[in-house]
CSV table of N, CA and C in Angstrom, one decimal:
chain,number,residue,atom,x,y,z
L,1,MET,N,1.0,-1.6,-0.3
L,1,MET,CA,-0.4,0.0,0.3
L,1,MET,C,1.1,1.3,0.5
L,2,ILE,N,1.6,0.9,0.6
L,2,ILE,CA,2.9,2.6,0.7
L,2,ILE,C,3.9,2.6,-0.9
L,3,PHE,N,3.8,1.4,-1.3
L,3,PHE,CA,4.0,2.3,-2.4
L,3,PHE,C,3.1,2.4,-3.8
L,4,ILE,N,2.1,2.3,-3.7
L,4,ILE,CA,1.3,2.8,-4.5
L,4,ILE,C,0.7,4.0,-3.9
L,5,SER,N,0.5,4.4,-2.6
L,5,SER,CA,0.6,6.0,-2.0
L,5,SER,C,1.8,6.5,-3.2
L,6,PHE,N,3.2,6.0,-2.8
L,6,PHE,CA,4.3,7.0,-3.4
L,6,PHE,C,4.0,6.7,-4.7
L,7,LEU,N,3.9,5.7,-5.1
L,7,LEU,CA,3.3,5.7,-6.9
L,7,LEU,C,2.8,6.8,-7.4
L,8,VAL,N,1.3,6.8,-6.5
L,8,VAL,CA,0.4,8.5,-6.8
L,8,VAL,C,0.3,9.4,-7.0
L,9,GLY,N,0.9,9.5,-5.9
L,9,GLY,CA,2.5,11.0,-5.3
L,9,GLY,C,2.9,11.6,-6.4
L,10,LEU,N,3.9,10.5,-6.6
L,10,LEU,CA,4.7,10.7,-7.8
L,10,LEU,C,3.8,11.6,-9.5
L,11,ILE,N,3.3,10.3,-9.5
L,11,ILE,CA,2.6,10.9,-10.8
L,11,ILE,C,1.8,12.2,-10.4
L,12,CYS,N,0.4,12.8,-9.4
L,12,CYS,CA,0.3,13.8,-9.5
L,12,CYS,C,1.5,14.4,-9.3
L,13,GLY,N,2.5,15.1,-8.5
L,13,GLY,CA,4.0,15.4,-9.3
L,13,GLY,C,4.0,15.9,-10.5
L,14,ILE,N,4.9,14.7,-10.5
L,14,ILE,CA,5.1,14.9,-12.3
L,14,ILE,C,3.6,15.8,-13.2
L,15,GLY,N,2.3,15.1,-12.8
L,15,GLY,CA,1.1,16.1,-13.8
L,15,GLY,C,1.2,17.5,-12.7
L,16,LEU,N,1.6,18.4,-11.6
L,16,LEU,CA,1.2,19.5,-11.2
L,16,LEU,C,3.5,20.0,-12.0
L,17,ILE,N,4.2,19.1,-12.5
L,17,ILE,CA,5.0,20.0,-13.4
L,17,ILE,C,5.0,20.0,-14.4
L,18,VAL,N,4.2,19.3,-15.2
L,18,VAL,CA,4.4,19.4,-16.3
L,18,VAL,C,3.2,20.0,-16.8
L,19,SER,N,1.8,20.4,-16.0
L,19,SER,CA,1.0,21.1,-16.2
L,19,SER,C,1.4,22.9,-16.1
L,20,GLY,N,2.6,23.0,-14.9
L,20,GLY,CA,2.2,24.1,-14.8
L,20,GLY,C,2.1,24.4,-13.3
L,21,MET,N,1.7,24.4,-12.8
L,21,MET,CA,1.1,23.9,-11.5
L,21,MET,C,1.7,24.3,-10.6
L,22,ALA,N,3.3,24.3,-10.5
L,22,ALA,CA,4.2,24.0,-10.1
L,22,ALA,C,5.4,25.1,-9.9
L,23,ASN,N,4.5,25.8,-11.2
L,23,ASN,CA,5.7,27.4,-11.3
L,23,ASN,C,4.9,28.7,-10.8
L,24,PRO,N,5.4,29.2,-10.1
L,24,PRO,CA,4.3,30.5,-9.2
L,24,PRO,C,3.9,31.0,-10.0
L,25,ALA,N,5.3,31.5,-10.7
L,25,ALA,CA,4.8,33.0,-12.1
L,25,ALA,C,3.7,32.3,-13.2
L,26,LYS,N,3.9,30.8,-13.3
L,26,LYS,CA,2.8,30.6,-14.4
L,26,LYS,C,1.3,30.8,-13.7
L,27,VAL,N,1.3,30.0,-12.4
L,27,VAL,CA,-0.5,30.3,-11.6
L,27,VAL,C,-0.1,31.8,-11.6
L,28,LEU,N,0.7,32.5,-11.4
L,28,LEU,CA,0.1,34.0,-10.9
L,28,LEU,C,0.4,35.3,-12.2
L,29,GLY,N,0.5,34.4,-12.6
L,29,GLY,CA,-0.1,35.2,-14.8
L,29,GLY,C,-1.1,34.6,-15.5
L,30,PHE,N,-1.7,33.4,-14.9
L,30,PHE,CA,-3.2,32.9,-15.1
L,30,PHE,C,-4.3,33.3,-13.7
L,31,LEU,N,-3.9,34.2,-12.8
L,31,LEU,CA,-4.7,34.7,-11.3
L,31,LEU,C,-4.5,36.4,-11.8
L,32,ASP,N,-3.5,36.8,-13.0
L,32,ASP,CA,-3.9,38.4,-12.9
L,32,ASP,C,-4.5,38.6,-14.7
L,33,LEU,N,-5.4,38.7,-13.9
L,33,LEU,CA,-6.9,39.0,-15.3
L,33,LEU,C,-6.3,40.4,-15.0
L,34,ALA,N,-6.1,41.5,-14.7
L,34,ALA,CA,-6.2,42.8,-15.1
L,34,ALA,C,-4.2,43.0,-15.9
L,35,GLY,N,-3.7,42.1,-15.6
L,35,GLY,CA,-2.5,42.3,-16.1
L,35,GLY,C,-2.1,41.6,-17.4
L,36,LYS,N,-1.2,41.1,-17.7
L,36,LYS,CA,-0.6,40.3,-18.6
L,36,LYS,C,-1.3,38.8,-17.6
L,37,TRP,N,-2.0,38.7,-18.5
L,37,TRP,CA,-3.0,37.2,-17.7
L,37,TRP,C,-2.7,36.3,-19.2
L,38,ASP,N,-2.5,35.1,-18.4
L,38,ASP,CA,-1.6,34.1,-18.7
L,38,ASP,C,-2.9,33.0,-18.4
L,39,PRO,N,-3.6,32.4,-20.0
L,39,PRO,CA,-5.1,32.1,-19.7
L,39,PRO,C,-4.2,30.1,-19.8
L,40,SER,N,-3.4,29.9,-20.1
L,40,SER,CA,-2.5,28.6,-20.6
L,40,SER,C,-3.4,27.3,-19.2
L,41,LEU,N,-3.4,27.7,-18.4
L,41,LEU,CA,-4.0,27.0,-17.1
L,41,LEU,C,-5.4,26.9,-17.3
L,42,ILE,N,-6.2,27.3,-18.3
L,42,ILE,CA,-7.6,27.0,-18.0
L,42,ILE,C,-7.4,25.1,-18.7
L,43,LEU,N,-7.1,25.3,-19.6
L,43,LEU,CA,-6.7,23.5,-19.5
L,43,LEU,C,-6.7,22.3,-18.7
L,44,VAL,N,-5.8,22.8,-18.1
L,44,VAL,CA,-5.4,22.2,-16.4
L,44,VAL,C,-6.7,22.5,-15.8
L,45,MET,N,-7.6,23.1,-15.9
L,45,MET,CA,-8.8,23.5,-15.0
L,45,MET,C,-9.7,22.9,-15.9
L,46,GLY,N,-10.2,22.6,-16.6
L,46,GLY,CA,-11.0,22.1,-17.4
L,46,GLY,C,-10.3,20.3,-17.5
L,47,GLY,N,-9.3,19.9,-17.1
L,47,GLY,CA,-9.0,18.8,-17.0
L,47,GLY,C,-9.2,18.2,-15.6
L,48,ALA,N,-8.5,18.9,-14.6
L,48,ALA,CA,-9.5,18.6,-13.3
L,48,ALA,C,-10.7,18.4,-13.2
L,49,ILE,N,-11.6,19.6,-13.9
L,49,ILE,CA,-13.2,19.4,-13.7
L,49,ILE,C,-13.4,18.0,-14.5
L,50,GLY,N,-13.1,17.3,-15.5
L,50,GLY,CA,-12.8,16.5,-15.9
L,50,GLY,C,-13.1,15.3,-15.2
L,51,ILE,N,-11.5,15.2,-14.6
L,51,ILE,CA,-11.4,13.9,-13.5
L,51,ILE,C,-12.2,14.1,-12.7
L,52,GLY,N,-11.7,15.1,-12.0
L,52,GLY,CA,-13.5,15.6,-10.3
L,52,GLY,C,-14.8,14.4,-11.0
L,53,PHE,N,-15.3,15.5,-12.1
L,53,PHE,CA,-16.7,14.7,-12.2
L,53,PHE,C,-17.0,13.5,-12.2
L,54,PHE,N,-16.1,12.7,-12.9
L,54,PHE,CA,-16.1,11.3,-12.8
L,54,PHE,C,-16.0,11.1,-11.6
L,55,ALA,N,-14.8,11.3,-11.0
L,55,ALA,CA,-15.0,10.4,-9.4
L,55,ALA,C,-15.2,10.6,-8.8
L,56,PHE,N,-16.1,12.0,-8.7
L,56,PHE,CA,-17.5,12.2,-7.6
L,56,PHE,C,-18.4,11.2,-8.2
L,57,ARG,N,-18.6,10.9,-10.0
L,57,ARG,CA,-19.5,9.7,-9.8
L,57,ARG,C,-19.0,8.5,-9.6
L,58,TRP,N,-17.9,8.3,-9.4
L,58,TRP,CA,-17.9,6.9,-9.3
L,58,TRP,C,-17.2,6.6,-7.3
L,59,ALA,N,-17.0,7.9,-7.1
L,59,ALA,CA,-17.5,7.8,-4.9
L,59,ALA,C,-18.8,7.8,-4.8
L,60,LYS,N,-20.2,8.7,-5.1
L,60,LYS,CA,-21.6,8.4,-4.9
L,60,LYS,C,-21.9,7.0,-5.2
L,61,SER,N,-21.4,6.2,-6.2
L,61,SER,CA,-22.0,4.9,-6.4
L,61,SER,C,-21.2,3.7,-5.8
L,62,ARG,N,-20.5,4.5,-4.6
L,62,ARG,CA,-19.5,3.0,-3.5
L,62,ARG,C,-20.3,3.1,-2.8
L,63,ASN,N,-20.5,2.1,-1.7
L,63,ASN,CA,-20.7,2.2,-0.4
L,63,ASN,C,-20.6,2.5,0.9
L,64,THR,N,-20.0,3.4,0.4
L,64,THR,CA,-19.1,4.6,1.9
L,64,THR,C,-20.0,6.1,1.6
L,65,PRO,N,-19.8,6.2,2.9
L,65,PRO,CA,-21.0,8.0,2.6
L,65,PRO,C,-20.2,9.0,2.7
L,66,LEU,N,-20.5,9.8,1.5
L,66,LEU,CA,-19.6,10.8,1.1
L,66,LEU,C,-20.0,12.0,2.3
L,67,PRO,N,-19.2,13.1,2.7
L,67,PRO,CA,-19.8,13.7,4.2
L,67,PRO,C,-20.6,14.8,3.2
L,68,ALA,N,-21.5,14.5,4.4
L,68,ALA,CA,-22.9,15.6,4.1
L,68,ALA,C,-23.2,17.0,4.6
L,69,ALA,N,-21.9,17.2,4.9
L,69,ALA,CA,-21.6,19.0,5.3
L,69,ALA,C,-21.7,19.5,4.2
L,70,THR,N,-22.6,20.9,4.4
L,70,THR,CA,-23.2,22.2,3.5
L,70,THR,C,-23.2,23.3,5.1
L,71,LYS,N,-23.1,23.2,5.4
L,71,LYS,CA,-23.3,24.9,6.6
L,71,LYS,C,-21.9,25.0,6.0
L,72,ILE,N,-22.4,26.5,5.1
L,72,ILE,CA,-21.0,27.1,5.0
L,72,ILE,C,-21.3,28.7,6.4
L,73,ASP,N,-20.5,29.2,6.8
L,73,ASP,CA,-20.3,29.8,8.5
L,73,ASP,C,-18.7,30.5,8.2
L,74,ARG,N,-18.4,31.4,9.2
L,74,ARG,CA,-17.5,32.0,8.9
L,74,ARG,C,-16.0,31.5,8.9
L,75,ARG,N,-15.9,30.0,9.7
L,75,ARG,CA,-14.5,29.8,9.6
L,75,ARG,C,-14.1,29.1,8.1
L,76,LEU,N,-15.6,28.6,7.7
L,76,LEU,CA,-15.5,28.1,6.1
L,76,LEU,C,-14.6,29.8,5.0
L,77,ILE,N,-15.6,30.8,5.5
L,77,ILE,CA,-15.8,31.9,4.9
L,77,ILE,C,-14.4,32.1,5.0
L,78,PHE,N,-13.6,32.8,6.0
L,78,PHE,CA,-12.6,33.1,6.1
L,78,PHE,C,-11.3,32.4,6.1
L,79,GLY,N,-11.2,30.8,5.9
L,79,GLY,CA,-10.3,29.7,6.1
L,79,GLY,C,-10.0,30.0,4.3
L,80,SER,N,-11.6,29.7,3.1
L,80,SER,CA,-11.6,29.8,1.5
L,80,SER,C,-9.9,31.3,1.7
L,81,MET,N,-11.0,32.0,2.3
L,81,MET,CA,-10.1,33.1,1.7
L,81,MET,C,-8.7,33.5,2.2
L,82,ALA,N,-8.5,33.4,3.5
L,82,ALA,CA,-6.8,32.8,3.5
L,82,ALA,C,-6.0,32.2,2.7
L,83,PHE,N,-6.9,30.5,2.5
L,83,PHE,CA,-6.4,29.9,1.0
L,83,PHE,C,-6.2,31.1,-0.6
L,84,GLY,N,-7.3,31.3,-0.2
L,84,GLY,CA,-7.2,32.0,-2.3
L,84,GLY,C,-6.1,33.1,-2.0
L,85,ILE,N,-6.2,34.1,-0.7
L,85,ILE,CA,-4.9,35.2,-0.8
L,85,ILE,C,-3.5,34.7,-0.8
L,86,GLY,N,-3.4,33.6,0.2
L,86,GLY,CA,-2.1,33.1,0.6
L,86,GLY,C,-1.5,32.2,-1.3
L,87,TRP,N,-2.5,31.7,-1.8
L,87,TRP,CA,-2.4,30.9,-3.4
L,87,TRP,C,-1.9,32.5,-4.3
L,88,GLY,N,-2.7,33.3,-4.2
L,88,GLY,CA,-2.6,34.8,-4.9
L,88,GLY,C,-1.4,35.6,-4.8
L,89,ILE,N,-0.7,35.4,-3.6
L,89,ILE,CA,0.4,36.5,-3.3
L,89,ILE,C,1.6,35.5,-3.4
L,90,ALA,N,1.7,34.1,-2.9
L,90,ALA,CA,3.1,33.1,-3.3
L,90,ALA,C,2.6,33.0,-5.0
L,91,GLY,N,1.7,32.1,-5.3
L,91,GLY,CA,1.7,31.0,-6.4
L,91,GLY,C,1.6,30.4,-6.6
L,92,PHE,N,1.5,29.3,-5.2
L,92,PHE,CA,1.6,27.8,-4.6
L,92,PHE,C,0.2,27.8,-3.9
L,93,CYS,N,-0.1,26.7,-4.2
L,93,CYS,CA,-1.3,25.8,-2.7
L,93,CYS,C,-0.2,25.2,-2.4
L,94,PRO,N,-0.9,24.4,-1.4
L,94,PRO,CA,-0.1,23.0,-0.5
L,94,PRO,C,0.6,22.0,-2.0
L,95,GLY,N,-0.1,21.5,-2.6
L,95,GLY,CA,0.4,20.6,-3.2
L,95,GLY,C,1.8,21.0,-4.4
L,96,PRO,N,1.2,22.0,-5.3
L,96,PRO,CA,2.4,22.2,-5.9
L,96,PRO,C,3.7,22.9,-5.3
L,97,ALA,N,3.2,23.4,-3.6
L,97,ALA,CA,4.7,23.8,-3.3
L,97,ALA,C,5.2,22.3,-2.4
L,98,LEU,N,4.7,21.6,-1.8
L,98,LEU,CA,5.6,20.4,-1.9
L,98,LEU,C,6.3,20.0,-3.0
L,99,VAL,N,5.3,19.8,-3.9
L,99,VAL,CA,6.2,19.7,-5.1
L,99,VAL,C,7.6,20.5,-5.7
L,100,GLY,N,7.4,21.9,-5.3
L,100,GLY,CA,8.6,22.7,-5.4
L,100,GLY,C,9.5,22.5,-4.3
L,101,LEU,N,9.0,22.1,-2.9
L,101,LEU,CA,10.0,21.8,-2.5
L,101,LEU,C,11.0,20.8,-2.5
L,102,GLY,N,10.6,19.7,-3.4
L,102,GLY,CA,11.3,18.8,-4.0
L,102,GLY,C,11.7,19.5,-4.8
L,103,MET,N,11.9,20.2,-5.9
L,103,MET,CA,12.3,20.7,-6.6
L,103,MET,C,13.7,21.3,-6.5
L,104,GLY,N,13.8,22.1,-4.8
L,104,GLY,CA,14.5,22.6,-4.4
L,104,GLY,C,14.1,24.2,-4.3
L,105,LEU,N,12.8,24.5,-4.5
L,105,LEU,CA,13.0,26.2,-4.8
L,105,LEU,C,12.5,26.7,-3.8
L,106,PRO,N,12.9,27.5,-3.3
L,106,PRO,CA,13.4,28.2,-1.7
L,106,PRO,C,12.4,29.3,-1.7
L,107,LYS,N,11.5,29.5,-2.7
L,107,LYS,CA,10.2,30.4,-2.1
L,107,LYS,C,9.1,29.0,-1.8
L,108,ALA,N,9.4,27.8,-2.3
L,108,ALA,CA,7.9,26.9,-1.6
L,108,ALA,C,8.9,26.6,-0.4
L,109,LEU,N,9.8,26.4,-0.3
L,109,LEU,CA,10.5,26.1,1.4
L,109,LEU,C,9.9,27.6,2.2
L,110,ILE,N,9.9,28.7,2.0
L,110,ILE,CA,9.5,29.3,2.6
L,110,ILE,C,7.5,29.4,2.9
L,111,PHE,N,7.2,29.0,1.6
L,111,PHE,CA,5.3,28.7,1.7
L,111,PHE,C,5.2,27.4,2.5
L,112,VAL,N,6.3,26.6,2.5
L,112,VAL,CA,5.7,25.5,3.1
L,112,VAL,C,5.6,25.7,4.9
L,113,ILE,N,7.3,26.2,5.2
L,113,ILE,CA,7.5,26.8,6.7
L,113,ILE,C,5.7,27.6,7.2
L,114,ALA,N,5.6,28.8,6.6
L,114,ALA,CA,4.5,29.5,6.6
L,114,ALA,C,3.2,28.7,6.4
L,115,MET,N,3.2,27.7,5.8
L,115,MET,CA,1.8,26.8,5.5
L,115,MET,C,2.0,25.9,6.9
L,116,LEU,N,2.5,25.4,7.5
L,116,LEU,CA,2.7,25.0,8.9
L,116,LEU,C,2.7,25.3,10.0
L,117,ALA,N,3.0,26.4,10.2
L,117,ALA,CA,3.0,27.4,10.8
L,117,ALA,C,1.9,27.7,11.1
L,118,GLY,N,0.8,27.6,10.0
L,118,GLY,CA,-0.6,28.8,9.9
L,118,GLY,C,-1.2,27.0,10.1
L,119,MET,N,-1.0,25.7,10.1
L,119,MET,CA,-1.4,24.4,10.5
L,119,MET,C,-1.9,24.1,11.9
L,120,GLY,N,-0.3,24.5,12.7
L,120,GLY,CA,-0.3,24.6,14.0
L,120,GLY,C,-0.9,25.7,14.4
L,121,ILE,N,-0.7,26.8,14.2
L,121,ILE,CA,-1.6,27.8,15.0
L,121,ILE,C,-3.4,27.3,14.5
L,122,TYR,N,-3.4,26.9,13.8
L,122,TYR,CA,-4.9,26.7,13.5
L,122,TYR,C,-5.1,25.3,14.3
L,123,GLU,N,-4.3,24.6,15.0
L,123,GLU,CA,-4.3,23.4,15.9
L,123,GLU,C,-4.7,24.1,17.5
L,124,LEU,N,-3.0,24.6,17.4
L,124,LEU,CA,-3.9,25.7,18.6
L,124,LEU,C,-5.1,26.7,19.4
L,125,ILE,N,-5.2,27.3,18.4
L,125,ILE,CA,-6.4,27.5,18.3
L,125,ILE,C,-8.1,26.4,18.7
L,126,GLU,N,-7.7,25.8,17.4
L,126,GLU,CA,-8.8,24.6,17.9
L,126,GLU,C,-9.5,24.1,19.2
L,127,ARG,N,-7.9,23.5,19.8
L,127,ARG,CA,-8.0,22.8,21.4
L,127,ARG,C,-8.2,24.0,22.0
L,128,ARG,N,-8.2,25.1,21.8
L,128,ARG,CA,-8.8,26.1,23.1
L,128,ARG,C,-9.9,26.3,22.7
L,129,ARG,N,-10.2,26.3,21.5
L,129,ARG,CA,-12.6,26.6,22.0
L,129,ARG,C,-12.6,25.0,22.5
L,130,GLY,N,-11.7,24.3,21.9
L,130,GLY,CA,-12.6,22.9,22.2
L,130,GLY,C,-13.1,22.0,21.2
L,131,GLY,N,-12.4,22.0,20.1
L,131,GLY,CA,-13.0,21.7,18.8
L,131,GLY,C,-12.2,20.6,18.5
């Protein structure tokens, strides 16, 4: 099972590199709608939507129940905003940042350290809240 997990992670990482998602300059170019917009990642987004469509159909056909939470609250909204703002500033989200770390990109190291710090702060806050 560990080998299969490694293989799937490796394929995912290669996909992020080939697609350009591990290149923060490319991601920031895609997000820069008012400047020099680079629309090439639309193909990546379309591919992800297509794969996600079939993956969700497959997941729904299984006997294992899917998460049923539908509540949109402040925590979800602020968490989503923090994720999007971080992605827009750094050009990384967690998966591509880990790939960038493996590629030896200094910006990825800074991002991963900040990401881990944010995860730690979240855990501390949740423990204090009793969550």
